[in-house]
mmCIF file of C-alpha atoms in Angstrom:
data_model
loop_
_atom_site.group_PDB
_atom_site.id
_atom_site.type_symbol
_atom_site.label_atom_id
_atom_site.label_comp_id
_atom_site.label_asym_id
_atom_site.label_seq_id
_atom_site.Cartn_x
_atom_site.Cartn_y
_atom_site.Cartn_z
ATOM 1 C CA UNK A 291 0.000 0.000 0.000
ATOM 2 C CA UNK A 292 1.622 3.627 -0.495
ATOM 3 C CA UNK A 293 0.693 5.743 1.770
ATOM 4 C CA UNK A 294 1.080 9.682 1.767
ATOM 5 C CA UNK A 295 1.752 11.224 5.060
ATOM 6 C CA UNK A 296 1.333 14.846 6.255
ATOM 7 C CA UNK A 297 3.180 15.911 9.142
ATOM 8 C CA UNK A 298 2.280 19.383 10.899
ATOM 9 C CA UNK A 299 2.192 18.811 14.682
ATOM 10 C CA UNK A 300 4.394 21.558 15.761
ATOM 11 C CA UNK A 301 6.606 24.131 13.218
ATOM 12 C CA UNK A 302 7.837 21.688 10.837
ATOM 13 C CA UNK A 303 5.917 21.189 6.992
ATOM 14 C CA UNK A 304 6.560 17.522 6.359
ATOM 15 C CA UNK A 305 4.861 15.278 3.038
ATOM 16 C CA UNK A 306 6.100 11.932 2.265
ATOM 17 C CA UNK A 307 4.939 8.632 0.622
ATOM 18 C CA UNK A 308 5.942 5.450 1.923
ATOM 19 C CA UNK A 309 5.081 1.740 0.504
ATOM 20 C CA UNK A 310 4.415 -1.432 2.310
ATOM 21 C CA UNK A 311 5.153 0.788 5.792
ATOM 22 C CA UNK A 312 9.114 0.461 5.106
ATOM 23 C CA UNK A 313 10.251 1.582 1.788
ATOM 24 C CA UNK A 314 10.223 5.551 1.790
ATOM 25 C CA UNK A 315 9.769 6.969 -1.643
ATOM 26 C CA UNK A 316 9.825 10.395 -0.971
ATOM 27 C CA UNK A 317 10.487 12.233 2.189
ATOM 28 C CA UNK A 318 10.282 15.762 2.061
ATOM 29 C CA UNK A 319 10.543 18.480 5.711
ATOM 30 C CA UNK A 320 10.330 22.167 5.357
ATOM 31 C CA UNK A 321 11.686 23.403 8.840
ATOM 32 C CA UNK A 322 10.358 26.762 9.908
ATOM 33 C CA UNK A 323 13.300 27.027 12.366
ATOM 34 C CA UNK A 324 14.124 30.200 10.504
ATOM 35 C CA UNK A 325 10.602 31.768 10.911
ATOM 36 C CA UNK A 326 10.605 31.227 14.625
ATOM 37 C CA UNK A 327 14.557 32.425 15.690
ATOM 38 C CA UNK A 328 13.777 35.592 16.413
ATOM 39 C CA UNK A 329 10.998 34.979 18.803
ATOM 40 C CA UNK A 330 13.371 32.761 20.583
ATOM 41 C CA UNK A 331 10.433 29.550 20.127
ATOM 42 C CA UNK A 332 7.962 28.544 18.259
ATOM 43 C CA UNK A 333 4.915 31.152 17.459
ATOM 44 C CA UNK A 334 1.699 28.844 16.495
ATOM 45 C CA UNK A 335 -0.175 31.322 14.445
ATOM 46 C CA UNK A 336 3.073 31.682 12.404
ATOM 47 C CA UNK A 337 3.629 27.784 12.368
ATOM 48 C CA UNK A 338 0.045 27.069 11.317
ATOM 49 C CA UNK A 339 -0.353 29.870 8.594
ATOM 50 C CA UNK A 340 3.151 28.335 6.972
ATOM 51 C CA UNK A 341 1.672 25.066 6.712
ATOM 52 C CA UNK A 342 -1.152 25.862 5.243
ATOM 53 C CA UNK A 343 0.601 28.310 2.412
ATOM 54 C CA UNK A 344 3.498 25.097 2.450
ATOM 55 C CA UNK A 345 1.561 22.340 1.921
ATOM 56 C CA UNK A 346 0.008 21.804 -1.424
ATOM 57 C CA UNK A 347 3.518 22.554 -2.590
ATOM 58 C CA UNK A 348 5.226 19.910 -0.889
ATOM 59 C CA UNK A 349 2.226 17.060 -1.790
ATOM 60 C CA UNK A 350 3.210 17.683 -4.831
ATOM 61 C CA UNK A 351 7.458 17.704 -4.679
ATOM 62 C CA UNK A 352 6.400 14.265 -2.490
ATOM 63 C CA UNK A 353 4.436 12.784 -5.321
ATOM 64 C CA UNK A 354 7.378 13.676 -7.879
ATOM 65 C CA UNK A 355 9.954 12.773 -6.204
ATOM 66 C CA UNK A 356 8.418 9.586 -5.790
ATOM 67 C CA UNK A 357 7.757 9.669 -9.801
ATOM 68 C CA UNK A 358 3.899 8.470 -8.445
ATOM 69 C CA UNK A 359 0.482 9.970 -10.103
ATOM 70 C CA UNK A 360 -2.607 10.518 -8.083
ATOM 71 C CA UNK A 361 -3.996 7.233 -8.993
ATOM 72 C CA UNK A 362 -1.269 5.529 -7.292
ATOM 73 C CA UNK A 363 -1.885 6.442 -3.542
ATOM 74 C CA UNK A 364 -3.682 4.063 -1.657
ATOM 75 C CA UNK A 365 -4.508 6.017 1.208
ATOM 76 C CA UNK A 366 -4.188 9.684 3.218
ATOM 77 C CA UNK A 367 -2.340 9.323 6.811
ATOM 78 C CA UNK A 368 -1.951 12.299 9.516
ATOM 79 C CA UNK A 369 -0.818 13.772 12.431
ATOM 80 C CA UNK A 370 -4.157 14.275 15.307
ATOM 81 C CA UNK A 371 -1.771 14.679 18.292
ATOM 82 C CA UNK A 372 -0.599 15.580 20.264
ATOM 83 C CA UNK A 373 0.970 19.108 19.288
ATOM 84 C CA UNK A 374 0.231 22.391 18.649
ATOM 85 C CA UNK A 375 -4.044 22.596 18.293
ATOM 86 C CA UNK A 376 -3.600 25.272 15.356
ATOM 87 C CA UNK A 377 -0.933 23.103 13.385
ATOM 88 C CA UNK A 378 -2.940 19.691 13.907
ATOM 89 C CA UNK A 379 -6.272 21.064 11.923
ATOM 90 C CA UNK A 380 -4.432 22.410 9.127
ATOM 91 C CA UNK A 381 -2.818 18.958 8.816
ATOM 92 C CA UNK A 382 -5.713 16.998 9.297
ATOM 93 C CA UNK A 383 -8.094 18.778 7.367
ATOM 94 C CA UNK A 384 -5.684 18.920 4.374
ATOM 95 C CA UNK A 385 -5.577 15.286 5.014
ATOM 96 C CA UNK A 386 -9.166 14.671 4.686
ATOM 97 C CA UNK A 387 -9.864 16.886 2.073
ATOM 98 C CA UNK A 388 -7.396 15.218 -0.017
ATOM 99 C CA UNK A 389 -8.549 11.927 0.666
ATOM 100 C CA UNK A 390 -12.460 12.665 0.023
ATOM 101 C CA UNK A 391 -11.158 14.056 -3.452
ATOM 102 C CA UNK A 392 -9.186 11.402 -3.977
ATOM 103 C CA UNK A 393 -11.631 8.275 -2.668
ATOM 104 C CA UNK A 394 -9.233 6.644 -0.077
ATOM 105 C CA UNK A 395 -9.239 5.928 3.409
ATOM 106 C CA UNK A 396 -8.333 8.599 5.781
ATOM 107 C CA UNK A 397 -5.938 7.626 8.906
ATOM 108 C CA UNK A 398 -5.227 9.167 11.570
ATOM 109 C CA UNK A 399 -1.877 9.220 13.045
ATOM 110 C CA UNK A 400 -0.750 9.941 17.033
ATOM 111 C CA UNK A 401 2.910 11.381 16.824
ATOM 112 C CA UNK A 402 4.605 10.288 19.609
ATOM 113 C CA UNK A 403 3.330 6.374 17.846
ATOM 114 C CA UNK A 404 5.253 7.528 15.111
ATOM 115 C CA UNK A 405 8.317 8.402 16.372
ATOM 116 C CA UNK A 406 8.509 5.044 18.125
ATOM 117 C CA UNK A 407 8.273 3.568 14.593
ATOM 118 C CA UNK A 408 10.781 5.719 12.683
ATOM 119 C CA UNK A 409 13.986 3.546 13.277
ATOM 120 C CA UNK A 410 11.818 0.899 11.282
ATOM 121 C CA UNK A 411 11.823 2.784 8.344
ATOM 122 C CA UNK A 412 15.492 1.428 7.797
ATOM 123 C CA UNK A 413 15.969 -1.219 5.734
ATOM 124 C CA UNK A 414 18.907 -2.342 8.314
ATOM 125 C CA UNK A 415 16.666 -2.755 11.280
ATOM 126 C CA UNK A 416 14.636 -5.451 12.340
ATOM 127 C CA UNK A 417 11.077 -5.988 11.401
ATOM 128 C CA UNK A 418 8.708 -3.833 14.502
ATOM 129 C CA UNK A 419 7.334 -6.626 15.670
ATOM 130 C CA UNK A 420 10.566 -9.051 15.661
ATOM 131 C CA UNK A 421 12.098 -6.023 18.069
ATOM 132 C CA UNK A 422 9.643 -6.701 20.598
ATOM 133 C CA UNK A 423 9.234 -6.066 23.380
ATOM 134 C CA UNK A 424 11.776 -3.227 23.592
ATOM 135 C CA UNK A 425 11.806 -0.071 25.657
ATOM 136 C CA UNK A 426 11.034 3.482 23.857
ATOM 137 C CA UNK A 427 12.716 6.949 25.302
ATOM 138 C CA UNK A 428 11.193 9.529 22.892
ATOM 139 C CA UNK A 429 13.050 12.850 23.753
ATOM 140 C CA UNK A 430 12.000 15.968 21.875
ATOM 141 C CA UNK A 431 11.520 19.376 22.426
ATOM 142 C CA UNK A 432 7.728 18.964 23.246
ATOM 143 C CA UNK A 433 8.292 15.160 24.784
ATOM 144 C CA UNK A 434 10.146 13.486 27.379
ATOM 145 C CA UNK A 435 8.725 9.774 27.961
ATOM 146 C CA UNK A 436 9.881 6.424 28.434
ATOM 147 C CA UNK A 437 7.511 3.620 27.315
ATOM 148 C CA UNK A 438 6.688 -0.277 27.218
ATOM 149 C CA UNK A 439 6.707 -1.717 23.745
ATOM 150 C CA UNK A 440 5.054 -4.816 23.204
ATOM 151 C CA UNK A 441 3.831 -4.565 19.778
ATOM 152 C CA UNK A 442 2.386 -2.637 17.080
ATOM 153 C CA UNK A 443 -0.569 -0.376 19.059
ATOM 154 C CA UNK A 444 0.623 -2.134 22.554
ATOM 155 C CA UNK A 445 2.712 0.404 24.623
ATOM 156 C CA UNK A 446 2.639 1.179 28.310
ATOM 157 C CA UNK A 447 3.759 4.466 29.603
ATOM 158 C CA UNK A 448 6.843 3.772 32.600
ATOM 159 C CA UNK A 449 7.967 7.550 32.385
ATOM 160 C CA UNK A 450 7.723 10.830 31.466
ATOM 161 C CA UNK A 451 8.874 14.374 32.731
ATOM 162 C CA UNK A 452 6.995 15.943 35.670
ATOM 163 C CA UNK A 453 7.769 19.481 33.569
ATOM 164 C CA UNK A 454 10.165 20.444 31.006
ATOM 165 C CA UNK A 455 10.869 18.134 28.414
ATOM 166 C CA UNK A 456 14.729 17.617 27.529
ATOM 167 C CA UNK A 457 14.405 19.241 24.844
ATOM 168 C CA UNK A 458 12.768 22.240 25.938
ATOM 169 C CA UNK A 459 15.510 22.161 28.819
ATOM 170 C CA UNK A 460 18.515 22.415 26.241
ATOM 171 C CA UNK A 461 16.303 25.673 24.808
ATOM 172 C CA UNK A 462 15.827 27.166 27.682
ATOM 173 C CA UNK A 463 19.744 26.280 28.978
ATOM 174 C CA UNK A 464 20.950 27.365 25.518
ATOM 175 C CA UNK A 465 19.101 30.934 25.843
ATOM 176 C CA UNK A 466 19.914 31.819 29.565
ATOM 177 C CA UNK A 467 23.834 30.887 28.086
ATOM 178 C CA UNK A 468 22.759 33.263 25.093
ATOM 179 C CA UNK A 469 22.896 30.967 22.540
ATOM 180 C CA UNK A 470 21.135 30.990 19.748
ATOM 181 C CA UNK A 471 17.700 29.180 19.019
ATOM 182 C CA UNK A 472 17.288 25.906 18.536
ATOM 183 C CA UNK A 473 19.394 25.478 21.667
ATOM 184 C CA UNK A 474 20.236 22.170 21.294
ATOM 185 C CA UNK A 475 22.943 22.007 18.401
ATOM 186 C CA UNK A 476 23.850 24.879 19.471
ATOM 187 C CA UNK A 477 24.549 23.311 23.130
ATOM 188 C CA UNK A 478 25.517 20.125 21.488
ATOM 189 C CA UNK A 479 28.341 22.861 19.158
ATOM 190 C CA UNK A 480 29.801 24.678 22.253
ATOM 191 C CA UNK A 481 29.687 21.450 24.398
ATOM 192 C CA UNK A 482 32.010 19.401 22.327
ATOM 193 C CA UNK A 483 35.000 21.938 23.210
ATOM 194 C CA UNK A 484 34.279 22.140 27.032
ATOM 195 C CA UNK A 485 34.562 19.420 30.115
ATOM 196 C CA UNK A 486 31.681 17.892 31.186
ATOM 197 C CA UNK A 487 33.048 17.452 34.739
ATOM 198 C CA UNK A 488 33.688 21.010 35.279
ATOM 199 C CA UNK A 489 30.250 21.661 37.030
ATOM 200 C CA UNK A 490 27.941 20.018 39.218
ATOM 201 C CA UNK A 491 24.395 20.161 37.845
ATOM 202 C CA UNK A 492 21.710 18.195 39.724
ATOM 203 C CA UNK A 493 20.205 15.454 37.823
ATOM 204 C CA UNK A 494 16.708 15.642 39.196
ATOM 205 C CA UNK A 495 16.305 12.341 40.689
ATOM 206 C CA UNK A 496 12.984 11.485 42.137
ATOM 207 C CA UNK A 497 12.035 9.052 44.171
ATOM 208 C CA UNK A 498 8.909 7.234 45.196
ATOM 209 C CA UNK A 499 5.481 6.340 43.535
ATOM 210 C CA UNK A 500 3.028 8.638 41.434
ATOM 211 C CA UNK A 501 0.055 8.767 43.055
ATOM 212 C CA UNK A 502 -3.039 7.516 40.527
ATOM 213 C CA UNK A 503 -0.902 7.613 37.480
ATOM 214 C CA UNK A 504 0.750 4.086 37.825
ATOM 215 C CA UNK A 505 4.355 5.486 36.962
ATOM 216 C CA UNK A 506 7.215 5.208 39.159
ATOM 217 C CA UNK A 507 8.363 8.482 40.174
ATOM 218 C CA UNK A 508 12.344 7.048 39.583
ATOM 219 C CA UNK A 509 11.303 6.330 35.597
ATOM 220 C CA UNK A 510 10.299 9.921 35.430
ATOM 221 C CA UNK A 511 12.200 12.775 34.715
ATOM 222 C CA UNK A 512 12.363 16.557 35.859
ATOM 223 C CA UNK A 513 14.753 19.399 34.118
ATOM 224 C CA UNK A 514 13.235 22.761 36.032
ATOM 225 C CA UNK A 515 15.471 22.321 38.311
ATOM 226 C CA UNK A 516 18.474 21.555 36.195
ATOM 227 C CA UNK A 517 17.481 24.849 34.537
ATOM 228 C CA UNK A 518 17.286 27.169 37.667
ATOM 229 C CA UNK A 519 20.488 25.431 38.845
ATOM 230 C CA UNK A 520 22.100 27.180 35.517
ATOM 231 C CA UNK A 521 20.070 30.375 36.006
ATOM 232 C CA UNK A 522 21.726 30.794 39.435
ATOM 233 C CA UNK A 523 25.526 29.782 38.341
ATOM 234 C CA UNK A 524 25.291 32.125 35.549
ATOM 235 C CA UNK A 525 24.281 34.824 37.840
ATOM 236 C CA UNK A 526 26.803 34.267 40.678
ATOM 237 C CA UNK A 527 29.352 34.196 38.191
ATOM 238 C CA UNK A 528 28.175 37.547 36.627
ATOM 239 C CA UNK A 529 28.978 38.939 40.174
ATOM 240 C CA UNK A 530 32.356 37.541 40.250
ATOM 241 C CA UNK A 531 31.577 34.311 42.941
ATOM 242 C CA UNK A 532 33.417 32.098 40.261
ATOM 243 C CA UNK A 533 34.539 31.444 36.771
ATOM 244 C CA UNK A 534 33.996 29.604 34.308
ATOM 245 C CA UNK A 535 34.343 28.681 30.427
ATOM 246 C CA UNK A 536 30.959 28.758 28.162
ATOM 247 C CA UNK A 537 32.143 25.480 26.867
ATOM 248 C CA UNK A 538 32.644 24.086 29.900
ATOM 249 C CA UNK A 539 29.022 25.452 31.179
ATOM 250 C CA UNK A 540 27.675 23.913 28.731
ATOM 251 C CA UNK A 541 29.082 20.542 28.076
ATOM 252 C CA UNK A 542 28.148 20.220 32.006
ATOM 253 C CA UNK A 543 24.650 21.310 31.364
ATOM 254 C CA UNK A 544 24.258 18.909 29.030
ATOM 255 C CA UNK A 545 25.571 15.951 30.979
ATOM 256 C CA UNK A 546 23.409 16.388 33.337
ATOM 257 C CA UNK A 547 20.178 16.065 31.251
ATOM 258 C CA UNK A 548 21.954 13.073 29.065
ATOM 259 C CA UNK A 549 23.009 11.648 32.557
ATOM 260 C CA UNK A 550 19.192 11.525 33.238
ATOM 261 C CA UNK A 551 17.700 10.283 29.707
ATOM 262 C CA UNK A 552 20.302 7.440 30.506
ATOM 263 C CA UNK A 553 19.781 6.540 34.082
ATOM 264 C CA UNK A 554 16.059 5.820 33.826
ATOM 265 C CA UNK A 555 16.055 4.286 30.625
ATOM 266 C CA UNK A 556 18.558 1.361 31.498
ATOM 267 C CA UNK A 557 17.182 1.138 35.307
ATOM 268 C CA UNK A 558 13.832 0.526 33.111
ATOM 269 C CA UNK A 559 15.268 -2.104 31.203
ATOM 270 C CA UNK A 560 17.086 -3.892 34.462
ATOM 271 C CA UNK A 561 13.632 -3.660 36.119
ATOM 272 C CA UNK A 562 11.391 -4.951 32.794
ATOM 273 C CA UNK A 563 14.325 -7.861 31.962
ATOM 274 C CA UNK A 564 14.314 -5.814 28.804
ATOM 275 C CA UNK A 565 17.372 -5.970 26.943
ATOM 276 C CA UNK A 566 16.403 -4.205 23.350
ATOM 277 C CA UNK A 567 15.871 -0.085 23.855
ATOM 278 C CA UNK A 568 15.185 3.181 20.903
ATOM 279 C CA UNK A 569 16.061 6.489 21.357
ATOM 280 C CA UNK A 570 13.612 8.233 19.128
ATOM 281 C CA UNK A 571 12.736 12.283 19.026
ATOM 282 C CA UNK A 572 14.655 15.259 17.883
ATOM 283 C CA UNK A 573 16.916 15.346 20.990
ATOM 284 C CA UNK A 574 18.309 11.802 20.112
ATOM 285 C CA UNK A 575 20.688 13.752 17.611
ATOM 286 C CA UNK A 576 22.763 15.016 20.137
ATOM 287 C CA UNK A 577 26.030 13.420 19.472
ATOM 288 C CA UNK A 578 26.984 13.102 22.807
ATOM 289 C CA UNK A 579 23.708 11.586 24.150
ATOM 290 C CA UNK A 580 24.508 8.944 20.801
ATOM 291 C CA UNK A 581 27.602 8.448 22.279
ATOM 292 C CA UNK A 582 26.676 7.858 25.962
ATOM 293 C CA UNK A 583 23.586 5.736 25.121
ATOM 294 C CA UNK A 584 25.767 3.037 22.935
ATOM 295 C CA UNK A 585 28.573 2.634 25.783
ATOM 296 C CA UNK A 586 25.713 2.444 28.656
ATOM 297 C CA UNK A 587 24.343 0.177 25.936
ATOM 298 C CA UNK A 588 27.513 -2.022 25.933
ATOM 299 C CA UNK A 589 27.949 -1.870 29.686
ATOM 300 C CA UNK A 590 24.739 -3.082 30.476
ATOM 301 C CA UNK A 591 24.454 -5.599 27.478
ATOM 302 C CA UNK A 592 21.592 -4.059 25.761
ATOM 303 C CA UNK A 593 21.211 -3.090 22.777
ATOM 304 C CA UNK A 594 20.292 0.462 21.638
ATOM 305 C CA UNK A 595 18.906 1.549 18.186
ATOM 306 C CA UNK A 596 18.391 5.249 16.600
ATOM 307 C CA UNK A 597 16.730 6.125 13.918
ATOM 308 C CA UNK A 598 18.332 7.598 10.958
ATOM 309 C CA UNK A 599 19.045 11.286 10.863
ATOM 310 C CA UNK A 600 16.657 12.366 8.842
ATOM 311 C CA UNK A 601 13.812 10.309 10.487
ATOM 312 C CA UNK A 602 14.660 11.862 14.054
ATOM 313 C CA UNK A 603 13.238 15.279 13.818
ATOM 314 C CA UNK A 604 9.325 15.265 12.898
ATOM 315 C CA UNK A 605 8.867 14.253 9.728
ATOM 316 C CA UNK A 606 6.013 12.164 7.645
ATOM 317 C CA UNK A 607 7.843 9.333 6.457
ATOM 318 C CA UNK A 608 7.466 7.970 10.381
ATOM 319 C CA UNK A 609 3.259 9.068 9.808
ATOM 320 C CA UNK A 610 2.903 6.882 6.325
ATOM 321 C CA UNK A 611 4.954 4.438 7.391
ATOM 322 C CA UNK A 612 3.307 3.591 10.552
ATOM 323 C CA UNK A 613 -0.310 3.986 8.306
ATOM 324 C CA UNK A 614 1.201 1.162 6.197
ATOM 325 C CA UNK A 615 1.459 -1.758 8.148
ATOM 326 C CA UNK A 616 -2.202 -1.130 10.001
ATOM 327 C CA UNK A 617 -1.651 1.002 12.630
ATOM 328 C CA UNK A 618 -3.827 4.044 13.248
ATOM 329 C CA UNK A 619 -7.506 5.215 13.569
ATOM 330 C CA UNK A 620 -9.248 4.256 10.571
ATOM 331 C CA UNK A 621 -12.353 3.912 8.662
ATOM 332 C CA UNK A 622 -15.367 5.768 9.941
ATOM 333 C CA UNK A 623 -13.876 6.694 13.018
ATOM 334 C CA UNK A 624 -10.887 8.872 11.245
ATOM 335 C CA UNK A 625 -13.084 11.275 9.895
ATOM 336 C CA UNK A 626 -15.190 12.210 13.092
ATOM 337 C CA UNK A 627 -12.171 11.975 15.455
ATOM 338 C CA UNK A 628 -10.969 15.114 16.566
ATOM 339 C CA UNK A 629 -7.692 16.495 16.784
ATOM 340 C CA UNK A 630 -6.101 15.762 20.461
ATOM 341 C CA UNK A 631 -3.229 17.961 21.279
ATOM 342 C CA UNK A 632 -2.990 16.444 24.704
ATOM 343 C CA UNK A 633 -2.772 12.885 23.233
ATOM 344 C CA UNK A 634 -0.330 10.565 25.216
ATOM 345 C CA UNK A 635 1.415 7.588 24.479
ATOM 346 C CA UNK A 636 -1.129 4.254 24.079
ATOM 347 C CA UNK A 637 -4.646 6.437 23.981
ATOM 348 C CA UNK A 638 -6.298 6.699 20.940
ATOM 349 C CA UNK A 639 -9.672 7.734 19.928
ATOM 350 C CA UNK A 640 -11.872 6.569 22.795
ATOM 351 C CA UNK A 641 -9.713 8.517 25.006
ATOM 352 C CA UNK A 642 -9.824 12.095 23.327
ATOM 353 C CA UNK A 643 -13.432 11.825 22.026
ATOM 354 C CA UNK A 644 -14.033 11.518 25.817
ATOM 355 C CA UNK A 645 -12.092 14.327 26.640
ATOM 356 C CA UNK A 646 -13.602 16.702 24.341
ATOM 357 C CA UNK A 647 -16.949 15.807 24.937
ATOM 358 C CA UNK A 648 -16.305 16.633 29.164
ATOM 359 C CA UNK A 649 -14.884 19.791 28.477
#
């Protein structure tokens, strides 16, 4: 089946078409990093006017690139959540639209599913289902959870961050260094010439049991204080109390949130007798956190899969592909289900249809 996805859950444009959920024809991402630097993040009426002026322009680069007509798609797949509420609708109801015009299914796609999927897309890796069960960190700027895969549409939340998400930690560490924005490669940039062990940062270790949410409290994670930790250094050393290098600051900074991604993902795997784990999300470019996870990897005897580059930031190759082998809301159900931009991990349309109808 080929599958065109549409990907527009937070500031990147993203078309692709993907047959038989694996082989990627055509992948193409329009970031809008550019648009958003100088507000320091991302601005959702700006991200969701770009994707709707960016879209029918990159359906079509998708279908040439992948030399494939109209008649040729089998079926529509897209983002519903979670994400920014503005970006999902223009996504979706391109989506829809497109398929109604077109007389194919409609599928509705949940993001942080996707992700999970995206080291599958390599013809290298395992089939999904032959990787299971296997533990999933997806680290982004908008995500920071660690999840129980048993199978295709079978995952159980361990994890997840009781506030920042690492992502939006390296941001907000980058700008209160006065980095640029994204922060993270530019964190990731400065860090490589610094020491990690210069500093101290705390690593925000929790302890205990979640009360009603069925997560232990040491599989979670928690950056705010990791990020007023910095705010205070960099102020006492603007008053002279101590000294230190910007590289060093920051390859410290960054330790301490890859010192966290890593100690609750393989204490996860130790407790869970899991020994197969993938890093998934934007964050899981960092260099050094690829670096860390494959020797903690080796240490511990597990072993520890990223997707490709190009499949780690958002992107719609991960949406089609995960539309081709099944997965999804389809039928009538994908074109009365609403966009959920609260959507976790493992809920699908039951879940947000009740939410929206109790609000």
């Amino acid at each position: 089946m080929n599958v065109l996805g549409i990907e527009t859950s937070c500031d990147e444009t993203a078309t692709a078409i993907v047959t038989g959920g694996r082989k990627v024809l055509s992948s193409v991402v329009f970031s809008q990093t550019d648009l958003h630097r100088p507000y320091g993040g991302v601005v959702p009426e700006i991200a969701s006017r770009n994707h709707l002026q960016l879209l029918p322009a990159l359906i079509e680069r998708a279908l040439n690139e992948a030399d494939m007509g109209w008649n040729q798609i089998n079926a529509v797949a897209a983002t519903y959540g979670p994400g920014l509420a503005s970006s999902l609708l223009v996504g979706v109801a391109s989506g829809r639209g497109l398929a109604l015009r077109l007389g194919i299914p409609f599928i509705a796609i949940s993001h942080l599913e996707a992700h999970l999927y995206a080291p599958f897309l390599s013809a290298s890796m395992p089939d999904f289902e032959a990787m299971c069960p296997f533990l999933g960190l997806i680290v982004s700027g908008g995500h920071s959870c660690l999840v129980r895969v048993n199978g295709l549409g079978h995952y159980r939340l361990l994890g997840t961050t009781f506030d920042d998400a690492a992502g939006e930690a390296f941001d907000k560490g980058a700008k209160l260094m006065g980095l640029g924005y994204p922060g993270g490669p530019e964190i990731d940039r400065l860090a490589g010439k610094g020491k990690s062990s210069a500093i101290s940062f705390p690593r925000g270790r929790i302890s205990g049991v979640i009360p009603g949410a069925g997560l232990s409290a040491d599989l979670c994670f928690s950056f705010s204080g990791l990020k007023t930790s910095l705010m205070y250094f960099i102020k006492n050393q603007r008053q002279g109390c101590h000294a230190a290098e910007p590289a060093d600051i920051a390859a410290s900074y960054q330790e301490a949130i890859i010192d966290a991604l890593c100690d609750r993902l393989f204490l996860a795997a130790k407790r869970h007798n899991i020994n197969r784990v993938a890093v998934v999300g934007g964050v899981s470019l960092n260099t050094r956190l690829r670096g860390k996870m494959s020797t903690c990897g080796r240490q511990n005897n597990v072993q520890v899969i990223f997707a490709e580059p190009q499949y780690c930031m958002d992107n719609a190759a991960m949406v089609a592909g995960l539309a081709g082998v099944g997965q999804g809301i389809g039928g009538s159900k994908a074109w009365t289900v609403d966009i959920c931009p609260n959507l976790e991990i493992g809920l699908g349309y039951d879940i947000c249809k009740t939410s929206v109808e109790n609000q």
